[in-house]
PDB file of C-alpha atoms in Angstrom:
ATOM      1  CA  UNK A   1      -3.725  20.980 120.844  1.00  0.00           C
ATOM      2  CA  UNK A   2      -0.237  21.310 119.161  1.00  0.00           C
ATOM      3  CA  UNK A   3       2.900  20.639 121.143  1.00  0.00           C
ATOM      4  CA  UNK A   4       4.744  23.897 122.620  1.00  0.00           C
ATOM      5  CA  UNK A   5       7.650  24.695 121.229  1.00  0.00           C
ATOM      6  CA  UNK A   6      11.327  24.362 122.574  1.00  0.00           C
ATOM      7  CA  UNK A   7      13.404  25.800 120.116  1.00  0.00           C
ATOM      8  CA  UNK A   8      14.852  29.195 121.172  1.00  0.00           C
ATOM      9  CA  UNK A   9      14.461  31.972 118.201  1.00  0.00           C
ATOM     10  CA  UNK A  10      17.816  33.732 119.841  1.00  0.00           C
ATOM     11  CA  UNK A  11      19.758  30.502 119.793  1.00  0.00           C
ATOM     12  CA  UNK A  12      18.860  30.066 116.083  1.00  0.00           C
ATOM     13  CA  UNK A  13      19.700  33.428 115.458  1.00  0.00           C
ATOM     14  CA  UNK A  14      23.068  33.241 117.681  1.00  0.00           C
ATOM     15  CA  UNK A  15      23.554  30.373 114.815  1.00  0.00           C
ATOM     16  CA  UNK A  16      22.981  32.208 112.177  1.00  0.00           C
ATOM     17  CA  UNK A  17      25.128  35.365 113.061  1.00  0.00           C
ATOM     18  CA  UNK A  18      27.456  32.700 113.530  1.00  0.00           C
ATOM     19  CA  UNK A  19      27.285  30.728 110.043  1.00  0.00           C
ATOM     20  CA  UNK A  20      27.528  34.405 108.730  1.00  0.00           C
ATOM     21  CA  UNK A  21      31.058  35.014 110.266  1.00  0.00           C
ATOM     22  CA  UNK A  22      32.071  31.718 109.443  1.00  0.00           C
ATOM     23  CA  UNK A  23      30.818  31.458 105.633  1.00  0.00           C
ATOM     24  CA  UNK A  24      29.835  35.041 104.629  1.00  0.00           C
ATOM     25  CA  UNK A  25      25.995  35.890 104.457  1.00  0.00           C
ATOM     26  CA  UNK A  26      25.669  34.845 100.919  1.00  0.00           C
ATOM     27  CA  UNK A  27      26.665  31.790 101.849  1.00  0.00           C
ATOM     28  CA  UNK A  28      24.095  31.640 104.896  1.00  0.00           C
ATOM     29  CA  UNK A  29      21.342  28.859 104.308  1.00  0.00           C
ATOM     30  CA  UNK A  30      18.977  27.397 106.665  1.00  0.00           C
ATOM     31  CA  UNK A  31      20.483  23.648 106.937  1.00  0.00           C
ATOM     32  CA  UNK A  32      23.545  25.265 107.693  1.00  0.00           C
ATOM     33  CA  UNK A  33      21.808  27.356 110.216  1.00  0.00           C
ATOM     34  CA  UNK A  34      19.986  24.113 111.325  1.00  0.00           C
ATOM     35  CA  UNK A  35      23.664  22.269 111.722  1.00  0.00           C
ATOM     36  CA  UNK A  36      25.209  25.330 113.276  1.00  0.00           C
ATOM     37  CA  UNK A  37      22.280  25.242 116.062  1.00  0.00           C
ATOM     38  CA  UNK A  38      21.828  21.437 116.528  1.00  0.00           C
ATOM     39  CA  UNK A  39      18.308  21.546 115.485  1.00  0.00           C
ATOM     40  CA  UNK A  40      16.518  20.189 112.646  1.00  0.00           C
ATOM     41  CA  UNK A  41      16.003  22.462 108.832  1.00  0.00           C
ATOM     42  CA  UNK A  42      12.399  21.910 109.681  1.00  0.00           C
ATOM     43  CA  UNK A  43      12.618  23.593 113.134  1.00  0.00           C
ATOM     44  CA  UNK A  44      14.757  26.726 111.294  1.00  0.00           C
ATOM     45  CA  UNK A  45      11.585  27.024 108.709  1.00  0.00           C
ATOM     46  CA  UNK A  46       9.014  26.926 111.035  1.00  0.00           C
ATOM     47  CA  UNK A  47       9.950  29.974 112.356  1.00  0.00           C
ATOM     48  CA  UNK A  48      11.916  31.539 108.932  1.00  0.00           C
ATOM     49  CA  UNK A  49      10.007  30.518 106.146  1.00  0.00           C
ATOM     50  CA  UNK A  50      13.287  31.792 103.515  1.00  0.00           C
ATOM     51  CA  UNK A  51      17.306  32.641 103.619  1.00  0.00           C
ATOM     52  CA  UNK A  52      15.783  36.077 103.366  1.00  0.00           C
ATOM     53  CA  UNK A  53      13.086  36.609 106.209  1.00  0.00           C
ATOM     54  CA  UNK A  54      16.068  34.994 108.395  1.00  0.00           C
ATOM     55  CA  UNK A  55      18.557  38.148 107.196  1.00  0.00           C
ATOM     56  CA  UNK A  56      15.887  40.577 107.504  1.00  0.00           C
ATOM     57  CA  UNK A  57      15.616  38.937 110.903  1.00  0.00           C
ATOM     58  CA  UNK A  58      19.316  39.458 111.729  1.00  0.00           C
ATOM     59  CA  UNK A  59      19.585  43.019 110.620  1.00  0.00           C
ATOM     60  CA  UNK A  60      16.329  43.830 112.955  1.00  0.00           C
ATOM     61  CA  UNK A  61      17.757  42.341 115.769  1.00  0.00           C
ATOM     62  CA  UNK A  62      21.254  44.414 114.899  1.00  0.00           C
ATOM     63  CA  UNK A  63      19.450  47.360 114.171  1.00  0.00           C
ATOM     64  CA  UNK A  64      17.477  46.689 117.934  1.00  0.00           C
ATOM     65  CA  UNK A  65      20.629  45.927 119.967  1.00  0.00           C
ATOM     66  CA  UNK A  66      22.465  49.171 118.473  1.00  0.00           C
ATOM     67  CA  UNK A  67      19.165  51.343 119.213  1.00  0.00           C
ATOM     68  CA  UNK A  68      19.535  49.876 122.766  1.00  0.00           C
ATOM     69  CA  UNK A  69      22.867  50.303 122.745  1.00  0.00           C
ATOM     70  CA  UNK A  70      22.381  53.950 121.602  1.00  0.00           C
ATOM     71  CA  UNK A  71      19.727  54.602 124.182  1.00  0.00           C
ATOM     72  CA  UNK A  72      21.938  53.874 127.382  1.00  0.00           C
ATOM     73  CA  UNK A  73      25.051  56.422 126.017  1.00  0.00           C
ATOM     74  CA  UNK A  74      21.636  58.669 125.233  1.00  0.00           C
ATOM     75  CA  UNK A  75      20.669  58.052 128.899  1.00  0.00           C
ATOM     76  CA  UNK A  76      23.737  58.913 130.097  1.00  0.00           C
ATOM     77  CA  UNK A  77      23.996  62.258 128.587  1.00  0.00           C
ATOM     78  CA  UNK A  78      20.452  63.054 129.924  1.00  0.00           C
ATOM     79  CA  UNK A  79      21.440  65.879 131.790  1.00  0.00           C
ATOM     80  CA  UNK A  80      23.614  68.108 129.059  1.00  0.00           C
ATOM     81  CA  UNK A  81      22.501  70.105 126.037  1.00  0.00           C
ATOM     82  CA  UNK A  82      22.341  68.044 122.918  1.00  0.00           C
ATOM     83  CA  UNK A  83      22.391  64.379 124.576  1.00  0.00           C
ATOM     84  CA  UNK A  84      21.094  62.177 121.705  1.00  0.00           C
ATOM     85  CA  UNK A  85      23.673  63.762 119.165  1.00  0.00           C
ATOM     86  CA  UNK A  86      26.285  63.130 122.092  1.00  0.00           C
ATOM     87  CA  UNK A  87      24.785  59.711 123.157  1.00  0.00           C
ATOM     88  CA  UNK A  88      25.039  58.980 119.684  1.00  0.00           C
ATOM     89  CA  UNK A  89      28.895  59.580 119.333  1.00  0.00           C
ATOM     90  CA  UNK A  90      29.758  57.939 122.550  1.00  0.00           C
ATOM     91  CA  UNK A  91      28.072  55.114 121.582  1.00  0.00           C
ATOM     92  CA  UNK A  92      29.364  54.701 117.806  1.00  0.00           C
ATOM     93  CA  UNK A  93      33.124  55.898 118.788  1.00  0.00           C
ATOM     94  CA  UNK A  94      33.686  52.282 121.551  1.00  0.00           C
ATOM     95  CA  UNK A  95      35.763  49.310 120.086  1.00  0.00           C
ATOM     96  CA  UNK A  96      34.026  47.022 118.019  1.00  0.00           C
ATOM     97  CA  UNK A  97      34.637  43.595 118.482  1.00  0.00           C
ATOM     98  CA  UNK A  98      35.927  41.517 115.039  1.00  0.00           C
ATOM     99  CA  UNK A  99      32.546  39.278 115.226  1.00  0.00           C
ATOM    100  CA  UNK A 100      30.412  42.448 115.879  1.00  0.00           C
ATOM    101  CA  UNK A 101      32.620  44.076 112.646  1.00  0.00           C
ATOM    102  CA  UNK A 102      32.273  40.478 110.232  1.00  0.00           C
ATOM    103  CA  UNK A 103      28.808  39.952 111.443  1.00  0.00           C
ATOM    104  CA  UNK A 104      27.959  43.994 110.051  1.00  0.00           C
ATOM    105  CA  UNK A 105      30.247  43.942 107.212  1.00  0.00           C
ATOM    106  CA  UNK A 106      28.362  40.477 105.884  1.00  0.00           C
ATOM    107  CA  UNK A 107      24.683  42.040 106.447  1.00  0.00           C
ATOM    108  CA  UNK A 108      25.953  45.207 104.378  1.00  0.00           C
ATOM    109  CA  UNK A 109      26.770  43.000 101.536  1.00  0.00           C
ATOM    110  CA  UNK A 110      23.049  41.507 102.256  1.00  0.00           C
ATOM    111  CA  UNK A 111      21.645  44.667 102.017  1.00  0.00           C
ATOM    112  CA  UNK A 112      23.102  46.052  98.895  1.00  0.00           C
ATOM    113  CA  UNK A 113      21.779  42.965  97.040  1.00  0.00           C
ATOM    114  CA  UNK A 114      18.187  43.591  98.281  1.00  0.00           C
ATOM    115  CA  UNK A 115      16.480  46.939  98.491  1.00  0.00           C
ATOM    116  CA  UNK A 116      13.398  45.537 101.080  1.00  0.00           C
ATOM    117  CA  UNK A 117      16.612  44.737 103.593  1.00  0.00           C
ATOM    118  CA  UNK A 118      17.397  48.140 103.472  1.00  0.00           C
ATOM    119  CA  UNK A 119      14.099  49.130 105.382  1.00  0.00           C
ATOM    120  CA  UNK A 120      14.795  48.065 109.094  1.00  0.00           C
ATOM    121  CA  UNK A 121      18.043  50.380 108.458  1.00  0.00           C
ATOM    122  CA  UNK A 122      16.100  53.012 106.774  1.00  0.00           C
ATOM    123  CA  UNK A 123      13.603  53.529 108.905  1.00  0.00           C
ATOM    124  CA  UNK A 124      15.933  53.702 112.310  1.00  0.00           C
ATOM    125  CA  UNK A 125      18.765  56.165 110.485  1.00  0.00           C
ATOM    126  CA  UNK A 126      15.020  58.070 110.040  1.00  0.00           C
ATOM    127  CA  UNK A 127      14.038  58.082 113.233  1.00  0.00           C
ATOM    128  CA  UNK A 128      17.713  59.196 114.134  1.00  0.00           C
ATOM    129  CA  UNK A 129      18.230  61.927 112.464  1.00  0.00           C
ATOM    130  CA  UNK A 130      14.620  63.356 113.291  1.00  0.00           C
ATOM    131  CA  UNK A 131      15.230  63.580 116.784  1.00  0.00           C
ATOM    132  CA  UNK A 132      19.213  64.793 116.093  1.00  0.00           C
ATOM    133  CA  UNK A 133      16.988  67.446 114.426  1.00  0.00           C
ATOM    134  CA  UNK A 134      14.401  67.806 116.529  1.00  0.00           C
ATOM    135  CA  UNK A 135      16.440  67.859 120.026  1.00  0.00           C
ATOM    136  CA  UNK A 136      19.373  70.044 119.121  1.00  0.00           C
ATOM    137  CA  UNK A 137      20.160  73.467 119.967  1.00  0.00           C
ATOM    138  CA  UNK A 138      22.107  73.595 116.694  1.00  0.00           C
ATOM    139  CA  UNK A 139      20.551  71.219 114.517  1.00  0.00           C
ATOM    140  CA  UNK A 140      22.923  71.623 111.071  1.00  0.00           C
ATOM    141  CA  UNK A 141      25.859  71.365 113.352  1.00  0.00           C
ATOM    142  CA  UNK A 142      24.783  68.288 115.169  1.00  0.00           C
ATOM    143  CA  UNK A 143      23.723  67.159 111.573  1.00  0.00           C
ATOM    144  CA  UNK A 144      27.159  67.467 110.050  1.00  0.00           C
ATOM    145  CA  UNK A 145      28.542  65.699 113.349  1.00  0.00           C
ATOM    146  CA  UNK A 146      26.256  62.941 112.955  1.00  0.00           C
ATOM    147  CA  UNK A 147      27.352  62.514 109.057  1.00  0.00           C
ATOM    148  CA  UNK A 148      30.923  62.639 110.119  1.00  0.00           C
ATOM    149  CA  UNK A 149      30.756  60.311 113.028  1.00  0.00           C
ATOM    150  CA  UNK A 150      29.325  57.871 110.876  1.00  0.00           C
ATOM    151  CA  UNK A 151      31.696  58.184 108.036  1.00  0.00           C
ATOM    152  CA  UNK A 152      34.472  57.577 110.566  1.00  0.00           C
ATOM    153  CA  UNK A 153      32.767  54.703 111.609  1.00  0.00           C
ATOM    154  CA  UNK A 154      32.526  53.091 108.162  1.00  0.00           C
ATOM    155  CA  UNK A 155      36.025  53.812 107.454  1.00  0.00           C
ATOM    156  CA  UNK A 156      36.990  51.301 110.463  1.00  0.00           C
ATOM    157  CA  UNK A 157      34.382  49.177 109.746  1.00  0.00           C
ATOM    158  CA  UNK A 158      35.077  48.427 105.999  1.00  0.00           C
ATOM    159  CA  UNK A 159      38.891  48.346 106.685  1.00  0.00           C
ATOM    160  CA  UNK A 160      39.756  51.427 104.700  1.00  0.00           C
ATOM    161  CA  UNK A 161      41.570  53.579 107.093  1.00  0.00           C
ATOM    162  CA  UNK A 162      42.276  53.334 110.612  1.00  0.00           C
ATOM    163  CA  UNK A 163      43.450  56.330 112.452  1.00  0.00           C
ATOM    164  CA  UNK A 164      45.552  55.800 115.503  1.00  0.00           C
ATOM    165  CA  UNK A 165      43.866  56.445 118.865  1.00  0.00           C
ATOM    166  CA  UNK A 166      45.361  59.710 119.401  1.00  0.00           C
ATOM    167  CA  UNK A 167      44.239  61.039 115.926  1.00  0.00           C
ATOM    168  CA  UNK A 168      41.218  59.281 116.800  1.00  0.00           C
ATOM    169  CA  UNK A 169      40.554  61.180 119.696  1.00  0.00           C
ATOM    170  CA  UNK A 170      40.924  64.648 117.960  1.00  0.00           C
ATOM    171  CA  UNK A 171      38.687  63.876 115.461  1.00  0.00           C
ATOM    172  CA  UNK A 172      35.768  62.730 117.767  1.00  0.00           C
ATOM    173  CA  UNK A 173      36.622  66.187 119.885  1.00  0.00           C
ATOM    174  CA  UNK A 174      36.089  68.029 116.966  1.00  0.00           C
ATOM    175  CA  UNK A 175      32.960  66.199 115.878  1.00  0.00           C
ATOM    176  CA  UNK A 176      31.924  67.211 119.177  1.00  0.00           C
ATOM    177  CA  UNK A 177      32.607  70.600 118.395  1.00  0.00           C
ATOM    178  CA  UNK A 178      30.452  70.057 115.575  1.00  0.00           C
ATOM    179  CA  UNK A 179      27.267  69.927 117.807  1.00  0.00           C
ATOM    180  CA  UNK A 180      27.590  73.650 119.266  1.00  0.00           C
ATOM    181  CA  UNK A 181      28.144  74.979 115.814  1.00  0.00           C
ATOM    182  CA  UNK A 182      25.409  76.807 113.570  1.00  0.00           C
ATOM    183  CA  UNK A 183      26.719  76.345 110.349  1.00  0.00           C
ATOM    184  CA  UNK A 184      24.746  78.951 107.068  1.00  0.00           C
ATOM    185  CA  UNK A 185      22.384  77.025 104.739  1.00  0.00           C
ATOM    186  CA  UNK A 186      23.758  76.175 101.607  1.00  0.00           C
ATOM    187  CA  UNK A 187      23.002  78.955  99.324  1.00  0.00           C
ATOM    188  CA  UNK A 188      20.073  78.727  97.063  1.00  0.00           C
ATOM    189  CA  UNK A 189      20.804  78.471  92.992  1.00  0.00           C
TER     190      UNK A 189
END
C-alpha cells in the first residue's frame, strides 16, 4: 500500500503561474516550480513528468477557468436572443488583472514555440465558434462580432493599443450591433 499523497496539484500550479510572472514561461522549470511551492522537484515530477506537460497543464486550467468564466456571463444572458455571442462579450470586455494579463501573455509565447500547446486552445475557440454559429439568429454577424471582440482584446492584452474607456465603450456597443446584423457572403470567384 503506497502512502497518500499531500501535495495539492492547484498549489503547484498556483506556483507555477507564479514562477511564470516572475521569470517568463521560458524560463519556467520544475525546481523552480518546486522552490516557488515549498515542495520537493521530486513531488513536482510525480505529478508533471516535463516543463512541457506542466504548460500544457497551465493553459488547460486557463482555458477551463475562462470557459467557466464565459459560462456565468452566458448564464446571465439566458433569457435574450443571441446569449452566448453576448455572454461572450461581457465576459471578454471586464478588466484584466496585470497577473491574469503576464500569466496569458507568457503562455502565448509557450504556445507559439509548440504546435501540440496549441490544442487545448484550439479545440475550445472550436467549440466556441460552433455554438456562436449554431445559437445565433444572425450567425455571420455574431461571427464578425466575435472576431472583433477578440481582436480588441488582444490589442490590450499584448500592449499595442489601449483605447480609453469611453472609446471603449462605443466600440463594444457596436460589436454588439454586430450580433443583429446579417451581413452577404463574400462573393464567390
Amino acid at each position: 500500500m503506497g502512502r497518500q499523497r499531500s501535495i495539492d496539484r492547484d498549489a503547484v500550479l498556483d506556483a507555477a503561474e507564479r514562477v511564470v510572472v516572475r521569470d517568463g514561461a521560458a524560463n519556467l522549470t520544475l525546481e523552480a516550480v518546486a522552490a516557488e511551492a515549498g515542495i520537493s522537484k521530486a513531488s513536482v515530477l510525480y505529478d508533471y513528468k516535463t516543463k512541457r506537460a506542466l504548460i500544457r497543464t497551465l493553459i488547460e486550467r486557463r482555458v477551463a477557468a475562462d470557459e467557466e468564466l464565459v459560462q456565468r456571463f452566458v448564464d446571465a444572458q439566458a433569457d435574450r436572443p443571441d446569449a452566448r455571442i453576448r455572454g461572450y462579450i461581457a465576459a471578454t470586455t471586464r478588466s484584466f488583472s496585470d497577473e491574469e494579463r503576464s500569466v496569458g501573455l507568457n503562455l502565448c509565447a509557450a504556445l507559439a514555440q509548440d504546435e501540440a500547446l496549441r490544442e487545448p486552445v484550439q479545440q475550445s475557440l472550436r467549440a466556441t465558434i460552433a455554438e456562436i454559429e449554431t445559437s445565433s439568429a444572425h450567425p455571420r454577424g455574431a461571427m464578425l462580432a466575435f472576431l472583433s471582440i477578440q481582436g480588441l482584446m488582444l490589442l490590450d492584452w499584448f500592449g499595442l493599443y489601449s483605447f480609453t474607456p469611453p472609446e471603449r465603450e462605443r466600440l463594444i456597443a457596436g460589436i454588439g450591433w454586430l450580433i443583429q446584423q446579417s451581413p452577404p457572403s463574400a462573393p464567390e470567384a
